[in-house]
mmCIF file of N, CA and C and ligand atoms in Angstrom:
data_model
loop_
_atom_site.group_PDB
_atom_site.id
_atom_site.type_symbol
_atom_site.label_atom_id
_atom_site.label_comp_id
_atom_site.label_asym_id
_atom_site.label_seq_id
_atom_site.Cartn_x
_atom_site.Cartn_y
_atom_site.Cartn_z
ATOM 1 N N MET A 401 0.841 -1.204 0.000
ATOM 2 C CA MET A 401 0.000 0.000 0.000
ATOM 3 C C MET A 401 0.873 1.249 0.000
ATOM 4 N N GLY A 402 0.507 2.185 -0.838
ATOM 5 C CA GLY A 402 1.256 3.438 -0.862
ATOM 6 C C GLY A 402 2.338 3.418 -1.922
ATOM 7 N N ASP A 403 2.688 4.597 -2.380
ATOM 8 C CA ASP A 403 3.702 4.768 -3.410
ATOM 9 C C ASP A 403 4.803 5.632 -2.810
ATOM 10 N N PRO A 404 6.060 5.138 -2.799
ATOM 11 C CA PRO A 404 7.128 5.923 -2.166
ATOM 12 C C PRO A 404 7.353 7.282 -2.822
ATOM 13 N N LYS A 405 6.901 7.467 -4.051
ATOM 14 C CA LYS A 405 7.132 8.746 -4.746
ATOM 15 C C LYS A 405 6.213 9.856 -4.225
ATOM 16 N N ALA A 406 4.967 9.516 -3.935
ATOM 17 C CA ALA A 406 4.012 10.551 -3.513
ATOM 18 C C ALA A 406 2.746 9.868 -3.014
ATOM 19 N N TYR A 407 1.938 10.626 -2.293
ATOM 20 C CA TYR A 407 0.636 10.081 -1.918
ATOM 21 C C TYR A 407 -0.145 9.761 -3.177
ATOM 22 N N MET A 408 -1.032 8.760 -3.090
ATOM 23 C CA MET A 408 -1.749 8.287 -4.281
ATOM 24 C C MET A 408 -3.244 8.316 -4.064
ATOM 25 N N ARG A 409 -3.959 8.804 -5.067
ATOM 26 C CA ARG A 409 -5.418 8.856 -5.019
ATOM 27 C C ARG A 409 -5.987 7.670 -5.807
ATOM 28 N N HIS A 410 -6.924 6.938 -5.188
ATOM 29 C CA HIS A 410 -7.551 5.780 -5.831
ATOM 30 C C HIS A 410 -9.055 6.040 -5.884
ATOM 31 N N VAL A 411 -9.648 5.906 -7.051
ATOM 32 C CA VAL A 411 -11.088 6.140 -7.184
ATOM 33 C C VAL A 411 -11.847 4.898 -6.726
ATOM 34 N N LEU A 412 -12.751 5.064 -5.754
ATOM 35 C CA LEU A 412 -13.542 3.943 -5.243
ATOM 36 C C LEU A 412 -14.939 3.913 -5.829
ATOM 37 N N TYR A 413 -15.510 5.095 -6.090
ATOM 38 C CA TYR A 413 -16.888 5.147 -6.574
ATOM 39 C C TYR A 413 -17.092 6.427 -7.369
ATOM 40 N N VAL A 414 -17.809 6.296 -8.470
ATOM 41 C CA VAL A 414 -18.138 7.446 -9.306
ATOM 42 C C VAL A 414 -19.650 7.558 -9.386
ATOM 43 N N ASP A 415 -20.188 8.689 -8.987
ATOM 44 C CA ASP A 415 -21.628 8.907 -9.086
ATOM 45 C C ASP A 415 -22.026 8.924 -10.562
ATOM 46 N N PRO A 416 -23.004 8.097 -10.963
ATOM 47 C CA PRO A 416 -23.370 8.029 -12.392
ATOM 48 C C PRO A 416 -23.914 9.350 -12.927
ATOM 49 N N ASP A 417 -24.431 10.205 -12.074
ATOM 50 C CA ASP A 417 -24.908 11.518 -12.536
ATOM 51 C C ASP A 417 -23.798 12.564 -12.571
ATOM 52 N N GLY A 418 -22.584 12.184 -12.171
ATOM 53 C CA GLY A 418 -21.465 13.124 -12.247
ATOM 54 C C GLY A 418 -21.425 14.142 -11.119
ATOM 55 N N ASP A 419 -22.155 13.861 -10.015
ATOM 56 C CA ASP A 419 -22.192 14.841 -8.922
ATOM 57 C C ASP A 419 -21.041 14.705 -7.935
ATOM 58 N N PHE A 420 -20.492 13.507 -7.776
ATOM 59 C CA PHE A 420 -19.403 13.338 -6.805
ATOM 60 C C PHE A 420 -18.610 12.074 -7.101
ATOM 61 N N VAL A 421 -17.425 12.005 -6.503
ATOM 62 C CA VAL A 421 -16.610 10.794 -6.533
ATOM 63 C C VAL A 421 -16.157 10.504 -5.101
ATOM 64 N N ILE A 422 -15.935 9.235 -4.815
ATOM 65 C CA ILE A 422 -15.348 8.829 -3.536
ATOM 66 C C ILE A 422 -13.971 8.260 -3.831
ATOM 67 N N THR A 423 -12.969 8.752 -3.152
ATOM 68 C CA THR A 423 -11.609 8.282 -3.379
ATOM 69 C C THR A 423 -10.968 7.885 -2.054
ATOM 70 N N ALA A 424 -10.007 6.992 -2.149
ATOM 71 C CA ALA A 424 -9.133 6.706 -1.013
ATOM 72 C C ALA A 424 -7.767 7.272 -1.365
ATOM 73 N N ILE A 425 -7.111 7.904 -0.407
ATOM 74 C CA ILE A 425 -5.749 8.376 -0.640
ATOM 75 C C ILE A 425 -4.826 7.632 0.315
ATOM 76 N N THR A 426 -3.769 7.058 -0.232
ATOM 77 C CA THR A 426 -2.800 6.332 0.586
ATOM 78 C C THR A 426 -1.556 7.197 0.750
ATOM 79 N N TRP A 427 -1.079 7.258 1.997
ATOM 80 C CA TRP A 427 0.053 8.119 2.356
ATOM 81 C C TRP A 427 1.052 7.294 3.159
ATOM 82 N N LEU A 428 2.281 7.272 2.718
ATOM 83 C CA LEU A 428 3.335 6.670 3.536
ATOM 84 C C LEU A 428 3.805 7.712 4.551
ATOM 85 N N PRO A 429 4.484 7.264 5.623
ATOM 86 C CA PRO A 429 4.957 8.225 6.621
ATOM 87 C C PRO A 429 5.764 9.347 5.975
ATOM 88 N N GLY A 430 5.467 10.582 6.342
ATOM 89 C CA GLY A 430 6.191 11.742 5.817
ATOM 90 C C GLY A 430 5.586 12.348 4.569
ATOM 91 N N GLN A 431 4.640 11.689 3.919
ATOM 92 C CA GLN A 431 4.061 12.261 2.689
ATOM 93 C C GLN A 431 3.058 13.365 3.034
ATOM 94 N N VAL A 432 3.112 14.431 2.249
ATOM 95 C CA VAL A 432 2.393 15.671 2.562
ATOM 96 C C VAL A 432 1.769 16.208 1.270
ATOM 97 N N SER A 433 0.566 16.730 1.350
ATOM 98 C CA SER A 433 -0.041 17.385 0.179
ATOM 99 C C SER A 433 0.531 18.789 0.051
ATOM 100 N N PRO A 434 0.346 19.448 -1.099
ATOM 101 C CA PRO A 434 0.628 20.884 -1.153
ATOM 102 C C PRO A 434 -0.385 21.648 -0.289
ATOM 103 N N VAL A 435 -0.098 22.899 -0.009
ATOM 104 C CA VAL A 435 -1.113 23.780 0.576
ATOM 105 C C VAL A 435 -2.108 24.072 -0.543
ATOM 106 N N HIS A 436 -3.391 23.774 -0.304
ATOM 107 C CA HIS A 436 -4.366 23.900 -1.397
ATOM 108 C C HIS A 436 -5.758 24.206 -0.867
ATOM 109 N N GLY A 437 -6.576 24.734 -1.755
ATOM 110 C CA GLY A 437 -8.007 24.841 -1.525
ATOM 111 C C GLY A 437 -8.699 23.955 -2.531
ATOM 112 N N HIS A 438 -10.014 24.012 -2.547
ATOM 113 C CA HIS A 438 -10.783 23.151 -3.455
ATOM 114 C C HIS A 438 -11.688 23.991 -4.340
ATOM 115 N N GLN A 439 -11.838 23.563 -5.576
ATOM 116 C CA GLN A 439 -12.779 24.220 -6.485
ATOM 117 C C GLN A 439 -14.194 23.699 -6.277
ATOM 118 N N VAL A 440 -14.311 22.615 -5.511
ATOM 119 C CA VAL A 440 -15.603 21.944 -5.327
ATOM 120 C C VAL A 440 -15.765 21.617 -3.844
ATOM 121 N N TRP A 441 -16.929 21.152 -3.427
ATOM 122 C CA TRP A 441 -17.078 20.765 -2.029
ATOM 123 C C TRP A 441 -16.286 19.499 -1.748
ATOM 124 N N CYS A 442 -15.917 19.337 -0.485
ATOM 125 C CA CYS A 442 -15.044 18.232 -0.113
ATOM 126 C C CYS A 442 -15.329 17.824 1.324
ATOM 127 N N ALA A 443 -15.328 16.539 1.593
ATOM 128 C CA ALA A 443 -15.417 16.024 2.953
ATOM 129 C C ALA A 443 -14.496 14.818 3.039
ATOM 130 N N PHE A 444 -13.814 14.654 4.178
ATOM 131 C CA PHE A 444 -12.914 13.505 4.276
ATOM 132 C C PHE A 444 -12.757 13.034 5.710
ATOM 133 N N GLY A 445 -12.314 11.794 5.831
ATOM 134 C CA GLY A 445 -12.068 11.200 7.130
ATOM 135 C C GLY A 445 -10.979 10.148 7.012
ATOM 136 N N VAL A 446 -10.688 9.512 8.117
ATOM 137 C CA VAL A 446 -9.575 8.573 8.169
ATOM 138 C C VAL A 446 -10.099 7.144 8.273
ATOM 139 N N ALA A 447 -9.538 6.250 7.444
ATOM 140 C CA ALA A 447 -9.858 4.830 7.544
ATOM 141 C C ALA A 447 -8.800 4.098 8.358
ATOM 142 N N GLU A 448 -7.529 4.497 8.197
ATOM 143 C CA GLU A 448 -6.437 3.771 8.849
ATOM 144 C C GLU A 448 -5.267 4.720 9.046
ATOM 145 N N GLY A 449 -4.597 4.645 10.177
ATOM 146 C CA GLY A 449 -3.440 5.497 10.432
ATOM 147 C C GLY A 449 -3.865 6.814 11.075
ATOM 148 N N GLU A 450 -2.926 7.756 11.101
ATOM 149 C CA GLU A 450 -3.202 9.054 11.719
ATOM 150 C C GLU A 450 -2.930 10.162 10.714
ATOM 151 N N LEU A 451 -3.887 11.059 10.559
ATOM 152 C CA LEU A 451 -3.803 12.146 9.585
ATOM 153 C C LEU A 451 -3.624 13.469 10.325
ATOM 154 N N THR A 452 -2.762 14.314 9.813
ATOM 155 C CA THR A 452 -2.615 15.663 10.352
ATOM 156 C C THR A 452 -3.080 16.663 9.302
ATOM 157 N N GLU A 453 -4.014 17.513 9.686
ATOM 158 C CA GLU A 453 -4.504 18.557 8.787
ATOM 159 C C GLU A 453 -4.164 19.919 9.379
ATOM 160 N N GLU A 454 -3.531 20.770 8.581
ATOM 161 C CA GLU A 454 -3.337 22.166 8.964
ATOM 162 C C GLU A 454 -4.266 23.009 8.121
ATOM 163 N N GLN A 455 -5.000 23.918 8.777
ATOM 164 C CA GLN A 455 -5.867 24.859 8.056
ATOM 165 C C GLN A 455 -5.200 26.229 8.080
ATOM 166 N N PHE A 456 -5.309 26.966 6.959
ATOM 167 C CA PHE A 456 -4.641 28.248 6.795
ATOM 168 C C PHE A 456 -5.661 29.355 6.541
ATOM 169 N N ASP A 457 -5.264 30.585 6.881
ATOM 170 C CA ASP A 457 -6.090 31.724 6.481
ATOM 171 C C ASP A 457 -5.657 32.197 5.084
ATOM 172 N N ALA A 458 -6.265 33.266 4.596
ATOM 173 C CA ALA A 458 -6.011 33.725 3.230
ATOM 174 C C ALA A 458 -4.564 34.175 3.028
ATOM 175 N N ASP A 459 -3.876 34.523 4.136
ATOM 176 C CA ASP A 459 -2.456 34.906 4.043
ATOM 177 C C ASP A 459 -1.530 33.715 4.279
ATOM 178 N N LEU A 460 -2.131 32.527 4.285
ATOM 179 C CA LEU A 460 -1.404 31.272 4.468
ATOM 180 C C LEU A 460 -0.707 31.173 5.824
ATOM 181 N N ARG A 461 -1.324 31.809 6.833
ATOM 182 C CA ARG A 461 -0.881 31.581 8.218
ATOM 183 C C ARG A 461 -1.694 30.420 8.787
ATOM 184 N N VAL A 462 -1.031 29.566 9.574
ATOM 185 C CA VAL A 462 -1.727 28.398 10.129
ATOM 186 C C VAL A 462 -2.770 28.850 11.141
ATOM 187 N N LEU A 463 -4.019 28.425 10.921
ATOM 188 C CA LEU A 463 -5.111 28.733 11.839
ATOM 189 C C LEU A 463 -5.282 27.637 12.883
ATOM 190 N N LYS A 464 -5.067 26.409 12.444
ATOM 191 C CA LYS A 464 -5.460 25.280 13.294
ATOM 192 C C LYS A 464 -4.773 24.022 12.781
ATOM 193 N N THR A 465 -4.321 23.195 13.691
ATOM 194 C CA THR A 465 -3.768 21.885 13.321
ATOM 195 C C THR A 465 -4.585 20.817 14.031
ATOM 196 N N THR A 466 -5.028 19.830 13.275
ATOM 197 C CA THR A 466 -5.897 18.779 13.823
ATOM 198 C C THR A 466 -5.306 17.413 13.502
ATOM 199 N N ARG A 467 -5.347 16.517 14.477
ATOM 200 C CA ARG A 467 -4.960 15.122 14.220
ATOM 201 C C ARG A 467 -6.218 14.272 14.214
ATOM 202 N N LEU A 468 -6.334 13.445 13.201
ATOM 203 C CA LEU A 468 -7.511 12.587 13.066
ATOM 204 C C LEU A 468 -7.097 11.126 13.055
ATOM 205 N N ARG A 469 -7.872 10.325 13.777
ATOM 206 C CA ARG A 469 -7.619 8.876 13.845
ATOM 207 C C ARG A 469 -8.740 8.137 13.096
ATOM 208 N N PRO A 470 -8.589 6.819 12.917
ATOM 209 C CA PRO A 470 -9.592 6.061 12.164
ATOM 210 C C PRO A 470 -11.016 6.308 12.671
ATOM 211 N N GLY A 471 -11.920 6.559 11.749
ATOM 212 C CA GLY A 471 -13.323 6.820 12.071
ATOM 213 C C GLY A 471 -13.622 8.281 12.287
ATOM 214 N N GLU A 472 -12.590 9.127 12.377
ATOM 215 C CA GLU A 472 -12.833 10.548 12.606
ATOM 216 C C GLU A 472 -12.946 11.300 11.277
ATOM 217 N N ILE A 473 -13.765 12.352 11.298
ATOM 218 C CA ILE A 473 -14.090 13.127 10.097
ATOM 219 C C ILE A 473 -13.520 14.531 10.264
ATOM 220 N N ALA A 474 -12.941 15.050 9.202
ATOM 221 C CA ALA A 474 -12.381 16.416 9.240
ATOM 222 C C ALA A 474 -13.494 17.448 9.084
ATOM 223 N N ASP A 475 -13.153 18.723 9.347
ATOM 224 C CA ASP A 475 -14.080 19.820 9.042
ATOM 225 C C ASP A 475 -14.435 19.744 7.557
ATOM 226 N N GLN A 476 -15.710 19.837 7.248
ATOM 227 C CA GLN A 476 -16.115 19.782 5.847
ATOM 228 C C GLN A 476 -15.874 21.129 5.175
ATOM 229 N N ASP A 477 -15.614 21.077 3.882
ATOM 230 C CA ASP A 477 -15.437 22.305 3.105
ATOM 231 C C ASP A 477 -16.527 22.317 2.034
ATOM 232 N N LEU A 478 -17.721 22.751 2.441
ATOM 233 C CA LEU A 478 -18.867 22.644 1.525
ATOM 234 C C LEU A 478 -18.934 23.798 0.539
ATOM 235 N N HIS A 479 -18.164 24.860 0.760
ATOM 236 C CA HIS A 479 -18.237 26.030 -0.120
ATOM 237 C C HIS A 479 -16.910 26.326 -0.814
ATOM 238 N N GLY A 480 -15.959 25.393 -0.717
ATOM 239 C CA GLY A 480 -14.684 25.578 -1.406
ATOM 240 C C GLY A 480 -13.879 26.749 -0.878
ATOM 241 N N LYS A 481 -14.028 27.061 0.418
ATOM 242 C CA LYS A 481 -13.335 28.227 0.990
ATOM 243 C C LYS A 481 -12.089 27.844 1.781
ATOM 244 N N ALA A 482 -12.028 26.599 2.235
ATOM 245 C CA ALA A 482 -10.928 26.206 3.115
ATOM 246 C C ALA A 482 -9.604 26.143 2.352
ATOM 247 N N ILE A 483 -8.523 26.438 3.068
ATOM 248 C CA ILE A 483 -7.169 26.232 2.549
ATOM 249 C C ILE A 483 -6.489 25.320 3.555
ATOM 250 N N HIS A 484 -5.963 24.211 3.071
ATOM 251 C CA HIS A 484 -5.366 23.285 4.035
ATOM 252 C C HIS A 484 -4.202 22.504 3.434
ATOM 253 N N ARG A 485 -3.544 21.787 4.342
ATOM 254 C CA ARG A 485 -2.476 20.861 3.946
ATOM 255 C C ARG A 485 -2.690 19.602 4.768
ATOM 256 N N VAL A 486 -2.641 18.466 4.098
ATOM 257 C CA VAL A 486 -2.888 17.182 4.746
ATOM 258 C C VAL A 486 -1.593 16.378 4.718
ATOM 259 N N ALA A 487 -1.310 15.670 5.806
ATOM 260 C CA ALA A 487 -0.042 14.952 5.890
ATOM 261 C C ALA A 487 -0.169 13.690 6.717
ATOM 262 N N ASN A 488 0.728 12.768 6.437
ATOM 263 C CA ASN A 488 0.943 11.634 7.323
ATOM 264 C C ASN A 488 2.206 11.924 8.113
ATOM 265 N N ARG A 489 2.044 12.423 9.312
ATOM 266 C CA ARG A 489 3.198 12.724 10.162
ATOM 267 C C ARG A 489 3.394 11.623 11.206
ATOM 268 N N GLY A 490 2.677 10.511 11.037
ATOM 269 C CA GLY A 490 2.837 9.368 11.936
ATOM 270 C C GLY A 490 3.888 8.402 11.393
ATOM 271 N N GLY A 491 4.030 7.260 12.059
ATOM 272 C CA GLY A 491 5.049 6.298 11.665
ATOM 273 C C GLY A 491 4.518 5.140 10.847
ATOM 274 N N ALA A 492 3.219 5.110 10.582
ATOM 275 C CA ALA A 492 2.605 3.990 9.863
ATOM 276 C C ALA A 492 1.857 4.530 8.646
ATOM 277 N N PRO A 493 1.544 3.662 7.669
ATOM 278 C CA PRO A 493 0.770 4.127 6.515
ATOM 279 C C PRO A 493 -0.586 4.699 6.943
ATOM 280 N N LEU A 494 -1.075 5.603 6.120
ATOM 281 C CA LEU A 494 -2.349 6.279 6.361
ATOM 282 C C LEU A 494 -3.249 6.061 5.149
ATOM 283 N N VAL A 495 -4.521 5.781 5.407
ATOM 284 C CA VAL A 495 -5.524 5.723 4.335
ATOM 285 C C VAL A 495 -6.643 6.682 4.718
ATOM 286 N N SER A 496 -6.895 7.654 3.864
ATOM 287 C CA SER A 496 -7.985 8.597 4.103
ATOM 288 C C SER A 496 -9.017 8.452 2.986
ATOM 289 N N LEU A 497 -10.277 8.733 3.332
ATOM 290 C CA LEU A 497 -11.380 8.626 2.370
ATOM 291 C C LEU A 497 -11.908 10.022 2.099
ATOM 292 N N HIS A 498 -12.077 10.374 0.825
ATOM 293 C CA HIS A 498 -12.445 11.737 0.436
ATOM 294 C C HIS A 498 -13.630 11.716 -0.516
ATOM 295 N N LEU A 499 -14.610 12.537 -0.241
ATOM 296 C CA LEU A 499 -15.700 12.785 -1.189
ATOM 297 C C LEU A 499 -15.467 14.152 -1.798
ATOM 298 N N TYR A 500 -15.533 14.213 -3.107
ATOM 299 C CA TYR A 500 -15.391 15.489 -3.809
ATOM 300 C C TYR A 500 -16.599 15.691 -4.715
ATOM 301 N N GLY A 501 -17.110 16.892 -4.749
ATOM 302 C CA GLY A 501 -18.256 17.201 -5.607
ATOM 303 C C GLY A 501 -17.810 17.506 -7.021
ATOM 304 N N VAL A 502 -17.299 16.497 -7.692
ATOM 305 C CA VAL A 502 -16.751 16.685 -9.037
ATOM 306 C C VAL A 502 -17.079 15.454 -9.872
ATOM 307 N N ALA A 503 -17.223 15.635 -11.153
ATOM 308 C CA ALA A 503 -17.438 14.498 -12.047
ATOM 309 C C ALA A 503 -16.101 13.790 -12.297
ATOM 310 N N ALA A 504 -16.165 12.491 -12.564
ATOM 311 C CA ALA A 504 -14.941 11.688 -12.675
ATOM 312 C C ALA A 504 -13.987 12.226 -13.733
ATOM 313 N N GLU A 505 -14.519 12.745 -14.837
ATOM 314 C CA GLU A 505 -13.606 13.188 -15.914
ATOM 315 C C GLU A 505 -12.850 14.460 -15.538
ATOM 316 N N ARG A 506 -13.283 15.130 -14.451
ATOM 317 C CA ARG A 506 -12.562 16.324 -14.014
ATOM 318 C C ARG A 506 -11.728 16.055 -12.754
ATOM 319 N N LEU A 507 -11.574 14.775 -12.420
ATOM 320 C CA LEU A 507 -10.930 14.415 -11.154
ATOM 321 C C LEU A 507 -9.510 14.979 -11.044
ATOM 322 N N THR A 508 -8.734 14.915 -12.097
ATOM 323 C CA THR A 508 -7.328 15.319 -11.973
ATOM 324 C C THR A 508 -7.148 16.824 -12.024
ATOM 325 N N THR A 509 -8.041 17.550 -12.686
ATOM 326 C CA THR A 509 -7.847 18.999 -12.824
ATOM 327 C C THR A 509 -8.897 19.814 -12.096
ATOM 328 N N GLY A 510 -10.001 19.180 -11.684
ATOM 329 C CA GLY A 510 -11.143 19.953 -11.193
ATOM 330 C C GLY A 510 -11.262 20.080 -9.702
ATOM 331 N N ILE A 511 -10.299 19.549 -8.919
ATOM 332 C CA ILE A 511 -10.460 19.564 -7.464
ATOM 333 C C ILE A 511 -9.636 20.665 -6.795
ATOM 334 N N ASN A 512 -8.325 20.580 -6.938
ATOM 335 C CA ASN A 512 -7.459 21.399 -6.090
ATOM 336 C C ASN A 512 -7.085 22.739 -6.708
ATOM 337 N N ARG A 513 -6.948 23.738 -5.839
ATOM 338 C CA ARG A 513 -6.274 24.996 -6.154
ATOM 339 C C ARG A 513 -5.004 24.972 -5.318
ATOM 340 N N VAL A 514 -3.856 24.888 -5.930
ATOM 341 C CA VAL A 514 -2.614 24.742 -5.171
ATOM 342 C C VAL A 514 -1.995 26.085 -4.903
ATOM 343 N N TYR A 515 -1.615 26.317 -3.638
ATOM 344 C CA TYR A 515 -0.964 27.580 -3.246
ATOM 345 C C TYR A 515 0.538 27.424 -3.189
ATOM 346 N N ARG A 516 1.012 26.303 -2.653
ATOM 347 C CA ARG A 516 2.457 26.083 -2.618
ATOM 348 C C ARG A 516 2.733 24.631 -2.238
HETATM 349 FE FE1 FE2 B 838 -7.891 18.970 0.265
#
């Protein structure tokens, strides 16, 4: 599980009407997302391992750092306003589950706004 090069997104379910997708993301210890926002609504939680989420304000100052364990759900971003960075800062692999309000054909380009 996991790719040593980078965290990996796996599509688990595609809504036939194109309203959302469910993905699992696998993270090895130390793997970190860019600082990003979303173009669409997003909700996520942890299936396995420990996830660290940092939330930022518009000037990219850290507002809040949260650790999530299996079964826990992060703050939802229903209006595409949040800016965050997600990481596996634990010592074991992490699997997180993400719902995005995007059609499958826009999965690679239609979700994230990357800040750095
Ligand atoms: Fe995100």
